[in-house]
Each structure stands twice: as C-alpha cells, then as structure tokens.
mmCIF file of C-alpha atoms in Angstrom:
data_model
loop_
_atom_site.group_PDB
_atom_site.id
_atom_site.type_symbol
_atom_site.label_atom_id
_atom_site.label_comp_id
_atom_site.label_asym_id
_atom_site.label_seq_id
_atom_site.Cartn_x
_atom_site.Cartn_y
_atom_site.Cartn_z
ATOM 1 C CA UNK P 8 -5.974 9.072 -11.223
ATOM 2 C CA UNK P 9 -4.589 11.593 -9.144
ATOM 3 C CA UNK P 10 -5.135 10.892 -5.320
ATOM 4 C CA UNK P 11 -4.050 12.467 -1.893
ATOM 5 C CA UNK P 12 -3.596 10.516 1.063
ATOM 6 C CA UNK P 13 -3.874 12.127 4.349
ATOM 7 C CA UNK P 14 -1.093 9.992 6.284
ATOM 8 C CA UNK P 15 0.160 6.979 4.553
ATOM 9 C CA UNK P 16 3.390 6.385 6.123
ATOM 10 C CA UNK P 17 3.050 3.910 8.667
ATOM 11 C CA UNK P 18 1.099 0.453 8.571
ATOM 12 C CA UNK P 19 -2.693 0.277 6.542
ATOM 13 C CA UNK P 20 -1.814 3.202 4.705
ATOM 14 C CA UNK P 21 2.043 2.776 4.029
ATOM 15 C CA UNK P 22 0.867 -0.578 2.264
ATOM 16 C CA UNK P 23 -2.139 1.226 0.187
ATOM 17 C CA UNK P 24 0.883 3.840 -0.731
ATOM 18 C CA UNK P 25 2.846 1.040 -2.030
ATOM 19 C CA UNK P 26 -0.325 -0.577 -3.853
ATOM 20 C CA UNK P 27 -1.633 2.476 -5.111
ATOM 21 C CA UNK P 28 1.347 4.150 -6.531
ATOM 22 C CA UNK P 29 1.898 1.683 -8.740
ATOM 23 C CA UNK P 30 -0.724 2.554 -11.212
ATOM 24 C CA UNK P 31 -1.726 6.255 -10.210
ATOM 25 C CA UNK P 32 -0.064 9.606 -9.079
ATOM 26 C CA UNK P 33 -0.046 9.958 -5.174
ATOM 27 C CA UNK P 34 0.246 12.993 -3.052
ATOM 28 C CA UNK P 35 0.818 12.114 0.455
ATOM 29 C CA UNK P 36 0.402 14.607 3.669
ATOM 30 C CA UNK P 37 1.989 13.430 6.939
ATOM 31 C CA UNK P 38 4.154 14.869 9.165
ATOM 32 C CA UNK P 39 7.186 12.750 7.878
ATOM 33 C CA UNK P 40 8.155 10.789 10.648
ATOM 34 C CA UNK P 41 8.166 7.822 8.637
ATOM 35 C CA UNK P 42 9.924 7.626 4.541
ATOM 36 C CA UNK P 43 7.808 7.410 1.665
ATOM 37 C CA UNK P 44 11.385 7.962 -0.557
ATOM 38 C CA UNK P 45 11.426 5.621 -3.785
ATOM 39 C CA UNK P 46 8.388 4.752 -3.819
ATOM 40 C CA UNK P 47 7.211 7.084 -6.486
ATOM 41 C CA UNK P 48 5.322 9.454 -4.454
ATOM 42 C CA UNK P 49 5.026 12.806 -3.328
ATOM 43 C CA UNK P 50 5.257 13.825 -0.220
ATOM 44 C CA UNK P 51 4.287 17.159 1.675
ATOM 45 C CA UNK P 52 5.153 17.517 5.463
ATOM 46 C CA UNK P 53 2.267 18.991 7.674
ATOM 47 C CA UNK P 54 0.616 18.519 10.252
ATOM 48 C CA UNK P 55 -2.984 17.717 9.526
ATOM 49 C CA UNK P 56 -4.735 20.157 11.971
ATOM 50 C CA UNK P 57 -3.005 23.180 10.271
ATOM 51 C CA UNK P 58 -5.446 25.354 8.503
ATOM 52 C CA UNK P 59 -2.895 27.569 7.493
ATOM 53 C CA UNK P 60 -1.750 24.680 5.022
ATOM 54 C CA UNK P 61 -4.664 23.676 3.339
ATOM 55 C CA UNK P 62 -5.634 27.150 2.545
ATOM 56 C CA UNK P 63 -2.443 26.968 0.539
ATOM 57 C CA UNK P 64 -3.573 23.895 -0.953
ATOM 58 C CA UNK P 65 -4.747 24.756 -4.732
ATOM 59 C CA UNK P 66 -4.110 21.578 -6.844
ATOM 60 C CA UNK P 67 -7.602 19.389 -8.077
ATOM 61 C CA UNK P 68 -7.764 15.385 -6.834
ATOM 62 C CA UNK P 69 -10.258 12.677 -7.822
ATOM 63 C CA UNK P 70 -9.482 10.753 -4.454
ATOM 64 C CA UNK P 71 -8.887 11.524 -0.822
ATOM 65 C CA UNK P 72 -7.905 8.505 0.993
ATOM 66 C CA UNK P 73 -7.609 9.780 4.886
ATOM 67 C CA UNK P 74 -6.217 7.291 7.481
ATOM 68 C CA UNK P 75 -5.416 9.397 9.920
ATOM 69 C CA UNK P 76 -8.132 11.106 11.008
ATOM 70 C CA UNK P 77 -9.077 10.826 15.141
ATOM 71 C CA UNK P 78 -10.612 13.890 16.416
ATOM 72 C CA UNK P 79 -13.807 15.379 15.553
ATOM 73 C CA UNK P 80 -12.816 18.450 13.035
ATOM 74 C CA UNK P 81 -10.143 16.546 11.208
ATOM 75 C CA UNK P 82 -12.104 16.373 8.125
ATOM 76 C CA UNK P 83 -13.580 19.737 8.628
ATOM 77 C CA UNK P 84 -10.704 21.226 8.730
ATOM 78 C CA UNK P 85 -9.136 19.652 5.605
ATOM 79 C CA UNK P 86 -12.634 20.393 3.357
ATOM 80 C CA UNK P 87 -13.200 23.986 5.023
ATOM 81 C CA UNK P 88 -10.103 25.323 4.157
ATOM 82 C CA UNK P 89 -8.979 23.290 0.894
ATOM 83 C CA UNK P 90 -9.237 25.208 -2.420
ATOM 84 C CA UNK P 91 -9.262 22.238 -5.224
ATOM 85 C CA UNK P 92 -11.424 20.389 -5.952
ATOM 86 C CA UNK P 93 -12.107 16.315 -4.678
ATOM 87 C CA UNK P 94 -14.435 13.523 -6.559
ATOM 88 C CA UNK P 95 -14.131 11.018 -3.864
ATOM 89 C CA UNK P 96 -12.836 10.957 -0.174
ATOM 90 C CA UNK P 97 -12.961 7.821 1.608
ATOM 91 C CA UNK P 98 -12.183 7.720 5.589
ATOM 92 C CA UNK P 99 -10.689 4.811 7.098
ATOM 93 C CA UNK P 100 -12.755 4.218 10.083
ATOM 94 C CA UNK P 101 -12.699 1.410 12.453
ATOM 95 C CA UNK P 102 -15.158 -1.770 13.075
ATOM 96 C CA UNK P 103 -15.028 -0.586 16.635
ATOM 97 C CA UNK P 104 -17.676 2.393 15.745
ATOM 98 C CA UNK P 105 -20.705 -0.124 16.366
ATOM 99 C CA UNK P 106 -22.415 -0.070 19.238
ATOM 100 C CA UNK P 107 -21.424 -2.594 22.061
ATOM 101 C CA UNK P 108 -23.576 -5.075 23.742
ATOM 102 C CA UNK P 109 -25.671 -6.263 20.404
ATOM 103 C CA UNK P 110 -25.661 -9.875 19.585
ATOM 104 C CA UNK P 111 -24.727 -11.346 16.483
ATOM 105 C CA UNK P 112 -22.378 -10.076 13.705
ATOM 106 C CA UNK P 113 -22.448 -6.752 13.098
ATOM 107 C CA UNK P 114 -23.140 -5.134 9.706
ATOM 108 C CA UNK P 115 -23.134 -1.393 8.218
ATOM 109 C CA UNK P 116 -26.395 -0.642 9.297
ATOM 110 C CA UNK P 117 -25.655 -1.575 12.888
ATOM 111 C CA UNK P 118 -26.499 1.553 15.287
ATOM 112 C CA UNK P 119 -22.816 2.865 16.071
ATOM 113 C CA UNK P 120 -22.203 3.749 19.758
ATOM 114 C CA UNK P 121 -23.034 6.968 20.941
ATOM 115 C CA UNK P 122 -21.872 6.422 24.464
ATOM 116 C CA UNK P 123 -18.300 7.397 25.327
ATOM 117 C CA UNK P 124 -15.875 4.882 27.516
ATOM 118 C CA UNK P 125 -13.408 6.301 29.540
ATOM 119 C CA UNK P 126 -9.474 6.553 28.296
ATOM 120 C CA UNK P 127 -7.749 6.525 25.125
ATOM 121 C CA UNK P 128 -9.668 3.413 23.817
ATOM 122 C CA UNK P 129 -13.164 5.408 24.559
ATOM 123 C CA UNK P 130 -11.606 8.767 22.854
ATOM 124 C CA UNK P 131 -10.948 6.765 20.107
ATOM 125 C CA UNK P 132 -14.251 4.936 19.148
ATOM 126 C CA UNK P 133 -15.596 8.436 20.117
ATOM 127 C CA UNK P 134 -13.873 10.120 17.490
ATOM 128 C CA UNK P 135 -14.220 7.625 14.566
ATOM 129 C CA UNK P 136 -18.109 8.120 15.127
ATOM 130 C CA UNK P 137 -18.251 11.774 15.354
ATOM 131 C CA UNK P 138 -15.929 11.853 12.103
ATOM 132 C CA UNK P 139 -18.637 9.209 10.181
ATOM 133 C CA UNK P 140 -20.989 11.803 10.712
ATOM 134 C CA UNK P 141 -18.999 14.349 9.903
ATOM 135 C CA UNK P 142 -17.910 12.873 6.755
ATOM 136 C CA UNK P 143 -21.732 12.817 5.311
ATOM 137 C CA UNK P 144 -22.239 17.082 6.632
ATOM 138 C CA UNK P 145 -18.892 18.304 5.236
ATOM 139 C CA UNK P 146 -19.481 15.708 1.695
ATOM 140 C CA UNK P 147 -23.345 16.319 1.806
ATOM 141 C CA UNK P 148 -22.800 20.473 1.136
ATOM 142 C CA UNK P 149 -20.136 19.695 -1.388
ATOM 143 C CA UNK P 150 -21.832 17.374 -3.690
ATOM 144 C CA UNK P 151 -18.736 14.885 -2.855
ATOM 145 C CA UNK P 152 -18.694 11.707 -2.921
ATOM 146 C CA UNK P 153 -17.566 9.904 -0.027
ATOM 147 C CA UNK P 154 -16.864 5.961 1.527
ATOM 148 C CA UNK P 155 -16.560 4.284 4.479
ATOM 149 C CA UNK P 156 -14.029 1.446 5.487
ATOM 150 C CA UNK P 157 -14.219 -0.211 8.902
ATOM 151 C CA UNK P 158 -11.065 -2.709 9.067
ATOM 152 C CA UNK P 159 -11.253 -5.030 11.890
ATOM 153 C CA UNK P 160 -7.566 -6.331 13.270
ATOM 154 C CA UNK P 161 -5.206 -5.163 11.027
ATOM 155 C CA UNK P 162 -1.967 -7.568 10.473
ATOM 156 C CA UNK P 163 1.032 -7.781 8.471
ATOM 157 C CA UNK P 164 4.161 -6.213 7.533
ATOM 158 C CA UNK P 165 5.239 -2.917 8.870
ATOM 159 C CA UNK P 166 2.816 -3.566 11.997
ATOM 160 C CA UNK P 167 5.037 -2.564 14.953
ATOM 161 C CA UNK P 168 1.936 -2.129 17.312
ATOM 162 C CA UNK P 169 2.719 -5.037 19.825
ATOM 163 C CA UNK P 170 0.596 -7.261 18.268
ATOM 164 C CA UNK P 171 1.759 -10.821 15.866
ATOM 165 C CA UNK P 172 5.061 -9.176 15.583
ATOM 166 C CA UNK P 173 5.744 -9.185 19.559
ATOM 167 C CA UNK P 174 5.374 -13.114 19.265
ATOM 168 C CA UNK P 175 6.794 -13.289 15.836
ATOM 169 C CA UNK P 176 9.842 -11.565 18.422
ATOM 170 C CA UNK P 177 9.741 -13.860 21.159
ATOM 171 C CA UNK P 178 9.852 -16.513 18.967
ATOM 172 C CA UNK P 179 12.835 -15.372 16.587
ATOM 173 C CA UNK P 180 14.633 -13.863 19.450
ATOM 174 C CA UNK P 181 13.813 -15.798 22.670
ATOM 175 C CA UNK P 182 13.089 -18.883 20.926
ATOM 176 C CA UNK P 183 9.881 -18.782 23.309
ATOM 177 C CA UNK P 184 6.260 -18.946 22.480
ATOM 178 C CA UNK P 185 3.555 -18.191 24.799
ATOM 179 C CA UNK P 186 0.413 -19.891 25.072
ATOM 180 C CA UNK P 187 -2.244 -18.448 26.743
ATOM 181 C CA UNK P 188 -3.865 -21.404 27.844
ATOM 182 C CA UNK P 189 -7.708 -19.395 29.361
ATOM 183 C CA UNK P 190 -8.477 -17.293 26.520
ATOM 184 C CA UNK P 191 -11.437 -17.700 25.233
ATOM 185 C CA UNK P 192 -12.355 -14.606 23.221
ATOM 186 C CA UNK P 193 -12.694 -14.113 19.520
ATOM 187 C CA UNK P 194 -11.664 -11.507 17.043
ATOM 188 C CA UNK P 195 -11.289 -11.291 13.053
ATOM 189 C CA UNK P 196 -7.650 -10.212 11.493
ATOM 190 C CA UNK P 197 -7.608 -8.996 8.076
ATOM 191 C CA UNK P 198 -4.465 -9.140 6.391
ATOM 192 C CA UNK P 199 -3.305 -5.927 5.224
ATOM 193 C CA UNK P 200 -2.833 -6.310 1.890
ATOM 194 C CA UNK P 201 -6.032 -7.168 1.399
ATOM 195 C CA UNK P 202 -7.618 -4.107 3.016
ATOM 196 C CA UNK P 203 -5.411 -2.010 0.826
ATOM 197 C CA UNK P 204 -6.284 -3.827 -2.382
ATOM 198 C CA UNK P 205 -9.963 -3.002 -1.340
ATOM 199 C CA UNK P 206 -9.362 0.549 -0.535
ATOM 200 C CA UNK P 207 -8.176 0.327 -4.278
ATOM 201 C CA UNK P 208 -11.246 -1.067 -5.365
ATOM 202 C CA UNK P 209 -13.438 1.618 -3.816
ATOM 203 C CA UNK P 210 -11.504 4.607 -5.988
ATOM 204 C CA UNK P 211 -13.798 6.183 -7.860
ATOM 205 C CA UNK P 212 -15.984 3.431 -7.820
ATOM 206 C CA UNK P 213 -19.667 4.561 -7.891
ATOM 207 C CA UNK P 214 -21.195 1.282 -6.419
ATOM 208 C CA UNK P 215 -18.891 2.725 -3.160
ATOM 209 C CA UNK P 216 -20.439 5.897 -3.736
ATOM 210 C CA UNK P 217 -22.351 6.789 -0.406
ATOM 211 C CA UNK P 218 -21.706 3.407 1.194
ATOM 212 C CA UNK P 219 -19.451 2.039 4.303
ATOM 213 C CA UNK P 220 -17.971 -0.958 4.584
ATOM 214 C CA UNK P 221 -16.193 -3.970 6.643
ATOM 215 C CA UNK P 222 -13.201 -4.948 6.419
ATOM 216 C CA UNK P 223 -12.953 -8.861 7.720
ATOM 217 C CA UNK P 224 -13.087 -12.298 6.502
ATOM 218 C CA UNK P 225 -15.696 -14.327 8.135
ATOM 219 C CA UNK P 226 -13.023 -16.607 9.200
ATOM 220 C CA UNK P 227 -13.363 -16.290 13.314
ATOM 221 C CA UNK P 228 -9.674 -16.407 14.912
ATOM 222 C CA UNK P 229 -9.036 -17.309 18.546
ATOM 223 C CA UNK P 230 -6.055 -17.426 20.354
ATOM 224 C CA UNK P 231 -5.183 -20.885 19.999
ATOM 225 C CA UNK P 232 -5.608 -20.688 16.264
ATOM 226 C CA UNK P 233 -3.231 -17.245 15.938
ATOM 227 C CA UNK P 234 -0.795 -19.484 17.678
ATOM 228 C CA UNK P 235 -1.151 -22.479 15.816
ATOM 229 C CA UNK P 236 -0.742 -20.118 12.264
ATOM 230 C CA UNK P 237 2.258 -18.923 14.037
ATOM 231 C CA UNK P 238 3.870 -22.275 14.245
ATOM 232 C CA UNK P 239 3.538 -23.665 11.259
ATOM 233 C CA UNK P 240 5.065 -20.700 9.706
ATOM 234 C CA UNK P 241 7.841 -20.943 12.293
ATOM 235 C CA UNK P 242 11.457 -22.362 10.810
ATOM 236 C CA UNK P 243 13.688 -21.708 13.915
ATOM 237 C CA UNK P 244 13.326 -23.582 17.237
ATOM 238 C CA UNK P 245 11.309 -22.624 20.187
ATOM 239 C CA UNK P 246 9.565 -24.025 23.460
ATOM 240 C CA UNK P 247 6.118 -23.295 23.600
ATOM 241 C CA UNK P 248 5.283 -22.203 27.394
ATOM 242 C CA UNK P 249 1.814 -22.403 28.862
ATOM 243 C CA UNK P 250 0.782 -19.054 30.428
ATOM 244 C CA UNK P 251 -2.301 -17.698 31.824
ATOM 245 C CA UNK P 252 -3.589 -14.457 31.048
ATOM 246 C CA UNK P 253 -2.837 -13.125 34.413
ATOM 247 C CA UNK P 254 0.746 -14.979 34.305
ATOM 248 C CA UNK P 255 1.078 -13.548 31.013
ATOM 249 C CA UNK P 256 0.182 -9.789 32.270
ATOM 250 C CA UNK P 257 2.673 -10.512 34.910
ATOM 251 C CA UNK P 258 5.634 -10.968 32.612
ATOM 252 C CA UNK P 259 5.079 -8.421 30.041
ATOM 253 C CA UNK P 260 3.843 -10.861 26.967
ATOM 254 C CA UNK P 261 1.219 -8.155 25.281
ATOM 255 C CA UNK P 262 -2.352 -9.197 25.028
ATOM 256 C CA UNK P 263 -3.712 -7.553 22.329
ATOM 257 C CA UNK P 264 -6.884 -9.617 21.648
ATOM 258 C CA UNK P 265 -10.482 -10.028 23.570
ATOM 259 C CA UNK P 266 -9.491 -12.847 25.878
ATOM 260 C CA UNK P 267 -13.382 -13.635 26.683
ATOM 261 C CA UNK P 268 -16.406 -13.902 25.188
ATOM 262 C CA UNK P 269 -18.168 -10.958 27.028
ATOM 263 C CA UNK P 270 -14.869 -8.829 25.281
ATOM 264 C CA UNK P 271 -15.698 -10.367 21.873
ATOM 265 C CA UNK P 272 -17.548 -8.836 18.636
ATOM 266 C CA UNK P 273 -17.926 -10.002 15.729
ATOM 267 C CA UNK P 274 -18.614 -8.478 12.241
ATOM 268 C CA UNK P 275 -19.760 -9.410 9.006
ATOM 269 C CA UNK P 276 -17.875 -8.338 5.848
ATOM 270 C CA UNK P 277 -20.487 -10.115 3.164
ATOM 271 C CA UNK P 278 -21.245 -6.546 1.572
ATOM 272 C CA UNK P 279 -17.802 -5.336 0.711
ATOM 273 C CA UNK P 280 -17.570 -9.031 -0.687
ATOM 274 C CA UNK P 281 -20.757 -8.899 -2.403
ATOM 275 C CA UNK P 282 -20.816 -5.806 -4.025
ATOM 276 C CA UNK P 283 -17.174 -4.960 -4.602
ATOM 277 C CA UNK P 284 -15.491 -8.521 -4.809
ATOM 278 C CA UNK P 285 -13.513 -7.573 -1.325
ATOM 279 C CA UNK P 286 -10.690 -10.671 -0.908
ATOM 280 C CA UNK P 287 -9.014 -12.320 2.019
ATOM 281 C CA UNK P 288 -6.417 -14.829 1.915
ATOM 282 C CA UNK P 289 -6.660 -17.636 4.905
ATOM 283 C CA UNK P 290 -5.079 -17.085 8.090
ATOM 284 C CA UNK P 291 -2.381 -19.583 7.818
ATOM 285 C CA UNK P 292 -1.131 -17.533 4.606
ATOM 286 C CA UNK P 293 -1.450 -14.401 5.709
ATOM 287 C CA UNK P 294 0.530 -15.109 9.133
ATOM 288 C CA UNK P 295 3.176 -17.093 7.380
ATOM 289 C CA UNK P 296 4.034 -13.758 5.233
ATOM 290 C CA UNK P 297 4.042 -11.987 8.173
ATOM 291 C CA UNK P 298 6.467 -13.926 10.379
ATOM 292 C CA UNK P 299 8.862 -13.837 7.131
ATOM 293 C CA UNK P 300 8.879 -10.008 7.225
ATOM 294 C CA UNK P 301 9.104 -10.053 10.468
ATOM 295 C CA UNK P 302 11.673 -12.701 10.437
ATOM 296 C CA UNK P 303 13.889 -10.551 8.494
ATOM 297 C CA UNK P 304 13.828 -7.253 11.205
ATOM 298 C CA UNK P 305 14.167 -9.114 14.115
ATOM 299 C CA UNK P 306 17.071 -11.814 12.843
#
C-alpha cells in the first residue's frame, strides 16, 4: 500500500510513521523540523500551504493520512492542486469539534460547534470543523473516499506538549510530585499507540469508508487517578506535595486537564470499537510506558 502522510514527524503521527512503515511504503510531507531518517520512509520537505508544490506532485497513492491540517483550505489546497490520484484520505481531527454545553457522552453524530471562542484554543476547534466539512466537498466531487478520527488526550512517547511528561520531569528531575488536591474535572487519554494502530485499521478499509470516529477508551481519568498511574510506575524517589490549582498556577506546574466539571466532556468511542475492533490498553499500562520513555530523556 502506498500512502502519503501530510506531517508525521512529531507525536500522533511520528508513531503512525513508525507503525505504518513497517508493512507499507510511506511518503511523508513536512517541513522537516523533526527526522524521519531510518525509519524506512520518504521524506519531502514543504510546507503544506504551497500550491506551487503539489502541482508538482504527479505520483498515484491509495492513502492520505493528514495530521496536520488547522486552517480552513488546508485540504483544498492539497486536492485542488494535486495531480495523482488518492483512494482514501483520512483527516485527523479532534474530539474537541462537538459542540459544547450538551450533556452526556458525545458520539459522531453529535452537532459539532459552529460558534467560535476567542484565542488560539477557539481558532483551533474552528478550524478542525470547517476542515470536516471541507473534507466531504473536496472528497464528495472526487469520488474519494474519505475518514474521520477524533482522538481525545493524546499520551505517550515523543509527547513534549507539557502534559504527563512535565510531571514524568518533576518527578525524575526534582524528585517532586504535585498533587492538585481541588480538581475535580474529567477527561479521557488515549494512549498513542493505540490511536495509531487504529489509524492503521481504517486504511483502505471500506467499513471506514464515509464514517468518523472517536478515539477514547471509556475509561474516565481524573486527576487523582493520572497521578496515582504515575506513581506506581515511578522507580526513583519523590515527595508528593499538595497544591491547589491556583498554588499550582502560581508556581509554574502546567495544568493541562479540565480541573472542573463545568470544563469537562466526555465522549464515547463504542463505534470505532464496534465496527473496527479499535483497542486501548488500561491507564496504568499505558502511563507506565510512558514514564519509561520519558525516564530515559530526562535521566
């Protein structure tokens, strides 16, 4: 299967990369700020928005896997000016897309938000829905098949955001662990080798054909129980210090989770499950992999 990935170096899509190039041939566009070397792939250097490029763009591809695409015209842009031919192109959207304020979990067919919030966080969800849509227009007039994946918190190995790995940090580093002792929001991690193995499972799959997706266990995380993963996978010494979320704002220590339960929203992932088989290891295993990789940069 030949496939082209549309960023790929850094995070979700480094790890499909790695997955993916194991058993197909891989093209991957980015603007090379991070390596793909040795892992078997090819790389072109662009940046994305650059017409001029994908005019020169000839070669055929059963599968575009984009995960980097943010601004309304990204895909356009690609498709418009592209002269081979694509099977499949899946986006890599976002859970966030939904429309805030509903109760319950939310599935695919949840209205997605057509309001837009103020800074980078609004611009975001903003562009992730205009691109949905945009990714049935520019699909729809090409007979191409397209897919949907909305991952929810993304963790793992090679995430620098300041997320698990800022207390994986603290606690190889400073030999401190923060506890954030009134948070009471919830959230959903999916490990990210899982959500590459299902982006795997969606190639040229034709019961993905048409269809979108969650990404997320059911399993509902809180603080308390990120930090209690944390610790048992924890093999150096540390003092656990109580903080409050203003205390913790105070000193630096990231927050990168809903801390209430007005902030929360919840998802359901039983279709990808369902129809495709979609996995997720438990959080203790999942975190315990990650504070080994993460062991290993910051030692």
């Amino acid at each position: 299967m030949k496939i082209l990935v549309i960023g790929g170096s850094y995070f979700f899509g480094r790890v499909f990369v790695m997955q993916a190039a194991k058993a197909h041939e891989v093209t991957v566009v980015n603007r090379g700020t991070y390596s793909l070397a040795g892992m078997g792939v090819q790389e072109k250097k662009s940046d994305r928005r650059d017409e001029a490029f994908w005019r020169s763009w000839g070669e055929d591809y059963d599968v575009i896997v984009d995960f980097c695409a943010y601004e309304k015209g990204d895909i356009a842009k690609v498709l418009r000016n592209m002269k081979g031919s694509v099977t499949q192109y899946i986006l890599i959207s976002t859970v966030d897309v939904y429309e805030r304020g509903l109760s319950g979990r939310k599935r695919e067919d949840t209205p997605l938000e057509t309001r837009v919030f103020p800074g980078e966080a609004g611009a975001y969800i903003a562009g992730k829905a205009a691109l949905e849509q945009e990714l049935w227009e520019e699909c729809g007039r090409r007979g191409m098949e397209n897919t949907i994946l909305r991952p929810a918190v993304l963790y793992g190995p090679f995430n620098y955001a300041p997320r698990e790995s800022a207390y994986i940090q603290l606690m190889v580093q400073n030999h401190v662990l923060p506890r954030i002792t009134d948070a009471s929001g919830a959230f959903q991690f999916v490990y990210v080798k899982d959500a590459a193995d299902a982006v795997v499972k969606c190639l040229l799959n034709p019961r993905a054909y048409g269809e979108a997706y969650n990404l997320c266990p059911e399993e509902t995380v809180t603080y308390d129980l990120f930090l209690e993963a944390l610790k048992k996978a924890a093999d150096v010494e540390y003092a656990e210090i109580p903080l409050t979320a203003a205390q913790a704002l105070q000193q630096g220590v990231p927050l990168p989770f809903p801390l209430t339960e007005e902030e929360s929203q919840l998802y359901s992932g039983e279709k990808g499950r369902t129809e495709l088989d979609f996995q997720y290891i438990s959080l203790e295993e999942g975190m315990a992999r990650t504070y080994r990789a993460f062991k290993g940069v910051y030692s």
